[in-house]
Amino acid sequence: MIILGEWLLNSPLILVVEDNVSNLVLATRLLEKQGWNVLSVDNGEKAVEIYQQHDFHAILMDVQMPIMDGYQATRKIREIEKTTGRRTTIIALTAFAMRSDREKCLEAGMDDYLTKPIIVDDFFSKMKHYLES
């Protein structure tokens, strides 16, 4: 499944990688309400594939997904970046909130970490921080 919304010129392009339809729709709607362009996929394998076709400003990556999890997808994206010279912000989306879970995300190459359910203020604060830097 790949969801394409209406794209706005000169707006950031965000990739949402989430296998839970409710979480995917929520994140997509929140981002689109900010005027940001969003592509969504439901597993890590599709994320790696579509990453190579677009220049994303940020990726929101679920960590537990079928086919390829978010840790594996992030590692593959970071390997690709070594050959392209670009660096995309990757923010983990996870229901796991332990310190060791955060460290596992960072070790995989993710830049930051958001817990689910999504807390809207935290979500926008992190997104704006990375999109404006």
Coordinates of N, CA and C in Angstrom, one line a residue:
M1 N 0.8 -1.2 0.0 CA 0.0 0.0 0.0 C 0.9 1.2 0.0
I2 N 0.6 2.1 -0.9 CA 1.3 3.4 -1.0 C 0.2 4.5 -1.1
I3 N 0.2 5.5 -0.2 CA -0.8 6.5 -0.2 C -0.1 7.8 -0.7
L4 N -0.7 8.4 -1.7 CA -0.3 9.6 -2.3 C -1.4 10.7 -2.0
G5 N -1.0 11.8 -1.4 CA -2.0 12.9 -1.3 C -1.7 13.9 -2.3
E6 N -2.4 15.0 -2.2 CA -2.1 16.1 -3.2 C -0.8 16.8 -2.7
W7 N 0.1 17.1 -3.6 CA 1.4 17.6 -3.3 C 1.4 19.1 -3.5
L8 N 2.0 19.8 -2.5 CA 2.2 21.2 -2.6 C 3.6 21.6 -2.9
L9 N 3.8 22.5 -3.9 CA 5.1 22.9 -4.3 C 5.8 23.6 -3.1
N10 N 7.1 23.4 -3.0 CA 8.0 24.1 -2.0 C 7.6 23.7 -0.6
S11 N 6.9 22.6 -0.4 CA 6.7 22.1 0.9 C 7.5 20.8 1.2
P12 N 7.9 20.6 2.4 CA 8.7 19.4 2.7 C 8.0 18.1 2.3
L13 N 8.8 17.1 1.9 CA 8.2 15.8 1.6 C 8.6 14.8 2.7
I14 N 7.6 14.2 3.4 CA 7.8 13.3 4.5 C 7.3 11.9 4.1
L15 N 8.1 10.9 4.5 CA 7.8 9.5 4.3 C 7.3 9.0 5.6
V16 N 6.1 8.4 5.6 CA 5.6 7.8 6.8 C 5.6 6.3 6.6
V17 N 6.3 5.5 7.4 CA 6.4 4.1 7.3 C 5.7 3.5 8.5
E18 N 4.5 2.9 8.3 CA 3.7 2.4 9.4 C 2.8 1.3 8.9
D19 N 2.8 0.1 9.6 CA 1.9 -0.9 9.1 C 0.5 -0.9 9.7
N20 N 0.3 -0.1 10.8 CA -1.0 0.0 11.4 C -1.7 1.1 10.7
V21 N -2.9 0.8 10.1 CA -3.6 1.7 9.2 C -4.0 3.0 10.0
S22 N -4.5 2.8 11.2 CA -5.0 3.9 12.1 C -3.8 4.9 12.4
N23 N -2.7 4.3 12.7 CA -1.5 5.2 13.0 C -1.0 5.9 11.8
L24 N -1.0 5.2 10.6 CA -0.6 5.7 9.4 C -1.5 6.9 9.0
V25 N -2.8 6.7 9.0 CA -3.7 7.8 8.7 C -3.6 9.0 9.6
L26 N -3.5 8.7 10.9 CA -3.3 9.8 11.8 C -2.1 10.6 11.5
A27 N -0.9 10.0 11.4 CA 0.3 10.7 11.1 C 0.2 11.5 9.8
T28 N -0.3 10.8 8.8 CA -0.5 11.5 7.5 C -1.3 12.7 7.6
R29 N -2.5 12.6 8.2 CA -3.4 13.8 8.4 C -2.7 14.9 9.2
L30 N -2.0 14.6 10.2 CA -1.4 15.6 11.0 C -0.3 16.4 10.2
L31 N 0.4 15.6 9.4 CA 1.5 16.2 8.6 C 0.8 17.1 7.5
E32 N -0.2 16.5 6.8 CA -0.8 17.3 5.7 C -1.5 18.6 6.2
K33 N -2.0 18.6 7.4 CA -2.6 19.8 8.0 C -1.6 20.9 8.2
Q34 N -0.3 20.5 8.3 CA 0.7 21.5 8.4 C 1.2 22.0 7.0
G35 N 0.6 21.5 5.9 CA 0.9 21.8 4.6 C 2.1 21.1 4.0
W36 N 2.5 20.0 4.7 CA 3.6 19.1 4.2 C 3.1 18.0 3.3
N37 N 3.9 17.7 2.4 CA 3.7 16.6 1.4 C 4.0 15.3 2.1
V38 N 3.2 14.3 1.9 CA 3.4 13.0 2.6 C 3.2 11.8 1.6
L39 N 4.2 10.9 1.7 CA 4.0 9.6 1.1 C 4.0 8.6 2.2
S40 N 3.2 7.5 2.1 CA 3.1 6.5 3.2 C 3.2 5.1 2.6
V41 N 3.9 4.3 3.3 CA 4.1 2.9 3.0 C 3.9 2.1 4.2
D42 N 3.7 0.7 4.0 CA 3.3 -0.1 5.2 C 4.4 -1.1 5.6
N43 N 5.6 -1.0 5.1 CA 6.7 -1.9 5.6 C 8.0 -1.3 5.2
G44 N 9.1 -1.8 5.8 CA 10.4 -1.3 5.6 C 11.0 -1.5 4.2
E45 N 10.6 -2.6 3.6 CA 11.1 -2.9 2.3 C 10.6 -1.9 1.3
K46 N 9.3 -1.6 1.4 CA 8.7 -0.5 0.5 C 9.4 0.8 0.8
A47 N 9.7 1.1 2.1 CA 10.3 2.3 2.5 C 11.7 2.5 1.8
V48 N 12.5 1.5 1.8 CA 13.8 1.5 1.2 C 13.6 1.7 -0.3
E49 N 12.7 1.1 -0.9 CA 12.4 1.2 -2.4 C 12.0 2.6 -2.7
I50 N 11.0 3.2 -2.0 CA 10.5 4.5 -2.4 C 11.5 5.6 -2.0
Y51 N 12.3 5.3 -0.9 CA 13.4 6.3 -0.5 C 14.3 6.6 -1.7
Q52 N 14.6 5.6 -2.5 CA 15.5 5.7 -3.6 C 14.9 6.5 -4.8
Q53 N 13.6 6.7 -4.8 CA 12.9 7.4 -5.8 C 12.6 8.9 -5.6
H54 N 12.7 9.3 -4.3 CA 12.4 10.6 -3.9 C 13.4 11.2 -3.0
D55 N 13.4 12.5 -2.9 CA 14.3 13.2 -1.9 C 13.5 13.7 -0.7
F56 N 13.4 12.9 0.3 CA 12.6 13.2 1.4 C 13.3 14.1 2.4
H57 N 12.5 15.0 3.0 CA 13.1 15.9 4.1 C 13.2 15.1 5.4
A58 N 12.3 14.2 5.6 CA 12.3 13.4 6.9 C 11.5 12.1 6.6
I59 N 11.8 11.1 7.5 CA 11.1 9.8 7.5 C 10.6 9.5 8.9
L60 N 9.4 9.2 9.0 CA 8.8 8.7 10.3 C 8.7 7.2 10.1
M61 N 9.5 6.4 11.0 CA 9.7 5.0 10.8 C 9.2 4.2 12.0
D62 N 8.1 3.4 11.7 CA 7.7 2.5 12.7 C 8.8 1.4 12.9
V63 N 9.0 0.9 14.1 CA 10.0 -0.1 14.3 C 9.6 -1.5 14.1
Q64 N 8.4 -1.8 14.4 CA 7.9 -3.2 14.3 C 6.9 -3.3 13.1
M65 N 7.4 -4.0 12.0 CA 6.6 -4.1 10.8 C 6.9 -5.5 10.2
P66 N 5.9 -6.0 9.4 CA 6.2 -7.2 8.7 C 7.2 -7.0 7.5
I67 N 7.7 -8.0 7.0 CA 8.6 -8.1 5.8 C 10.0 -7.5 6.2
M68 N 10.1 -6.2 6.6 CA 11.3 -5.6 7.0 C 11.0 -4.6 8.1
D69 N 11.6 -4.8 9.3 CA 11.3 -3.8 10.4 C 12.0 -2.5 10.2
G70 N 11.7 -1.6 11.0 CA 12.2 -0.2 10.9 C 13.7 -0.1 11.1
Y71 N 14.2 -1.0 12.0 CA 15.7 -1.0 12.2 C 16.4 -1.4 11.0
Q72 N 16.0 -2.5 10.3 CA 16.6 -3.0 9.1 C 16.5 -1.9 8.0
A73 N 15.3 -1.4 7.9 CA 15.1 -0.4 6.8 C 16.0 0.8 7.0
T74 N 16.1 1.3 8.3 CA 17.0 2.4 8.6 C 18.4 2.1 8.2
R75 N 18.9 0.9 8.6 CA 20.3 0.5 8.3 C 20.5 0.5 6.7
K76 N 19.6 0.0 6.0 CA 19.7 0.0 4.5 C 19.7 1.4 3.9
I77 N 18.8 2.3 4.5 CA 18.8 3.7 4.0 C 20.1 4.3 4.3
R78 N 20.7 4.1 5.5 CA 22.0 4.7 5.8 C 23.1 4.2 4.9
E79 N 23.0 2.9 4.5 CA 24.0 2.4 3.6 C 23.9 3.1 2.2
I80 N 22.7 3.2 1.8 CA 22.5 3.9 0.5 C 23.0 5.4 0.5
E81 N 22.8 6.0 1.7 CA 23.2 7.4 1.8 C 24.8 7.5 1.7
K82 N 25.5 6.5 2.1 CA 26.9 6.5 2.0 C 27.4 6.7 0.5
T83 N 26.5 6.2 -0.4 CA 26.9 6.3 -1.8 C 26.3 7.5 -2.5
T84 N 25.3 8.1 -1.9 CA 24.6 9.3 -2.5 C 25.1 10.6 -1.9
G85 N 25.6 10.6 -0.7 CA 26.1 11.8 0.0 C 25.0 12.6 0.6
R86 N 23.7 12.1 0.6 CA 22.7 12.8 1.2 C 22.4 12.2 2.6
R87 N 21.7 13.0 3.4 CA 21.4 12.5 4.8 C 19.9 12.9 5.1
T88 N 19.1 12.0 5.3 CA 17.7 12.2 5.6 C 17.4 12.0 7.1
T89 N 16.7 12.9 7.8 CA 16.3 12.7 9.2 C 15.3 11.5 9.2
I90 N 15.6 10.5 10.2 CA 14.7 9.4 10.4 C 14.3 9.4 11.9
I91 N 13.0 9.5 12.1 CA 12.5 9.5 13.5 C 11.7 8.3 13.7
A92 N 12.0 7.5 14.7 CA 11.3 6.3 15.1 C 10.0 6.6 15.6
L93 N 9.0 5.7 15.2 CA 7.7 5.7 15.8 C 7.5 4.4 16.5
T94 N 7.3 4.4 17.8 CA 7.3 3.1 18.5 C 6.4 3.1 19.7
A95 N 5.8 2.0 20.1 CA 5.0 1.9 21.3 C 6.0 1.6 22.5
F96 N 7.2 1.2 22.2 CA 8.2 0.9 23.2 C 8.8 2.2 23.8
A97 N 8.8 2.3 25.1 CA 9.2 3.6 25.7 C 10.4 3.4 26.7
M98 N 11.0 2.3 26.7 CA 12.1 2.0 27.6 C 13.4 2.7 27.0
R99 N 14.3 3.1 27.9 CA 15.6 3.7 27.5 C 16.3 2.8 26.5
S100 N 16.3 1.5 26.7 CA 17.0 0.6 25.8 C 16.4 0.6 24.4
D101 N 15.1 0.8 24.3 CA 14.5 0.9 23.0 C 14.9 2.1 22.3
R102 N 15.0 3.2 23.0 CA 15.5 4.5 22.3 C 17.0 4.3 21.8
E103 N 17.8 3.7 22.7 CA 19.2 3.4 22.3 C 19.3 2.5 21.1
K104 N 18.4 1.5 21.0 CA 18.4 0.6 19.9 C 18.0 1.4 18.6
C105 N 17.1 2.3 18.7 CA 16.7 3.1 17.5 C 17.9 4.0 17.1
L106 N 18.6 4.6 18.0 CA 19.8 5.4 17.7 C 20.9 4.6 17.1
E107 N 21.1 3.4 17.6 CA 22.2 2.5 17.1 C 21.9 2.1 15.7
A108 N 20.6 2.0 15.3 CA 20.2 1.6 14.0 C 20.4 2.7 13.0
G109 N 20.6 3.9 13.5 CA 20.9 5.1 12.6 C 19.7 6.1 12.6
M110 N 18.7 5.9 13.4 CA 17.6 6.8 13.5 C 18.1 8.1 14.3
D111 N 17.6 9.2 14.0 CA 18.0 10.5 14.6 C 17.3 10.8 15.9
D112 N 16.1 10.3 16.0 CA 15.2 10.6 17.1 C 14.2 9.6 17.3
Y113 N 13.3 9.8 18.2 CA 12.4 8.8 18.7 C 11.1 9.4 19.2
L114 N 9.9 8.9 18.8 CA 8.6 9.4 19.2 C 7.9 8.1 19.7
T115 N 7.2 8.2 20.8 CA 6.4 7.1 21.3 C 5.0 7.2 20.8
K116 N 4.3 6.0 20.6 CA 2.9 5.9 20.3 C 2.2 5.5 21.6
P117 N 1.0 6.0 21.8 CA 0.2 6.9 20.8 C 0.9 8.2 20.7
I118 N 0.7 8.8 19.6 CA 1.3 10.1 19.3 C 0.8 11.2 20.1
I119 N 1.7 12.0 20.8 CA 1.3 13.2 21.5 C 1.5 14.3 20.6
V120 N 0.4 15.0 20.1 CA 0.5 15.9 19.0 C 1.5 17.0 19.2
D121 N 1.6 17.6 20.4 CA 2.5 18.7 20.7 C 4.0 18.2 20.5
D122 N 4.3 17.1 21.0 CA 5.6 16.5 20.9 C 5.9 16.2 19.4
F123 N 5.0 15.7 18.8 CA 5.1 15.3 17.4 C 5.5 16.5 16.5
F124 N 4.7 17.6 16.7 CA 5.0 18.8 15.9 C 6.3 19.5 16.3
S125 N 6.6 19.4 17.6 CA 7.8 20.0 18.0 C 9.0 19.4 17.4
K126 N 9.0 18.0 17.4 CA 10.2 17.3 16.8 C 10.2 17.5 15.3
M127 N 9.1 17.4 14.6 CA 9.0 17.6 13.2 C 9.5 19.0 12.8
K128 N 9.1 20.0 13.4 CA 9.5 21.3 13.1 C 11.0 21.5 13.4
H129 N 11.4 21.0 14.5 CA 12.9 21.1 14.8 C 13.7 20.5 13.6
Y130 N 13.4 19.3 13.2 CA 14.2 18.7 12.1 C 14.0 19.3 10.7
L131 N 12.8 19.8 10.5 CA 12.5 20.4 9.1 C 13.1 21.8 9.0
E132 N 13.3 22.5 10.1 CA 13.8 23.8 10.1 C 15.3 23.9 10.3
S133 N 15.9 22.7 10.6 CA 17.4 22.8 10.8 C 18.1 22.4 9.5

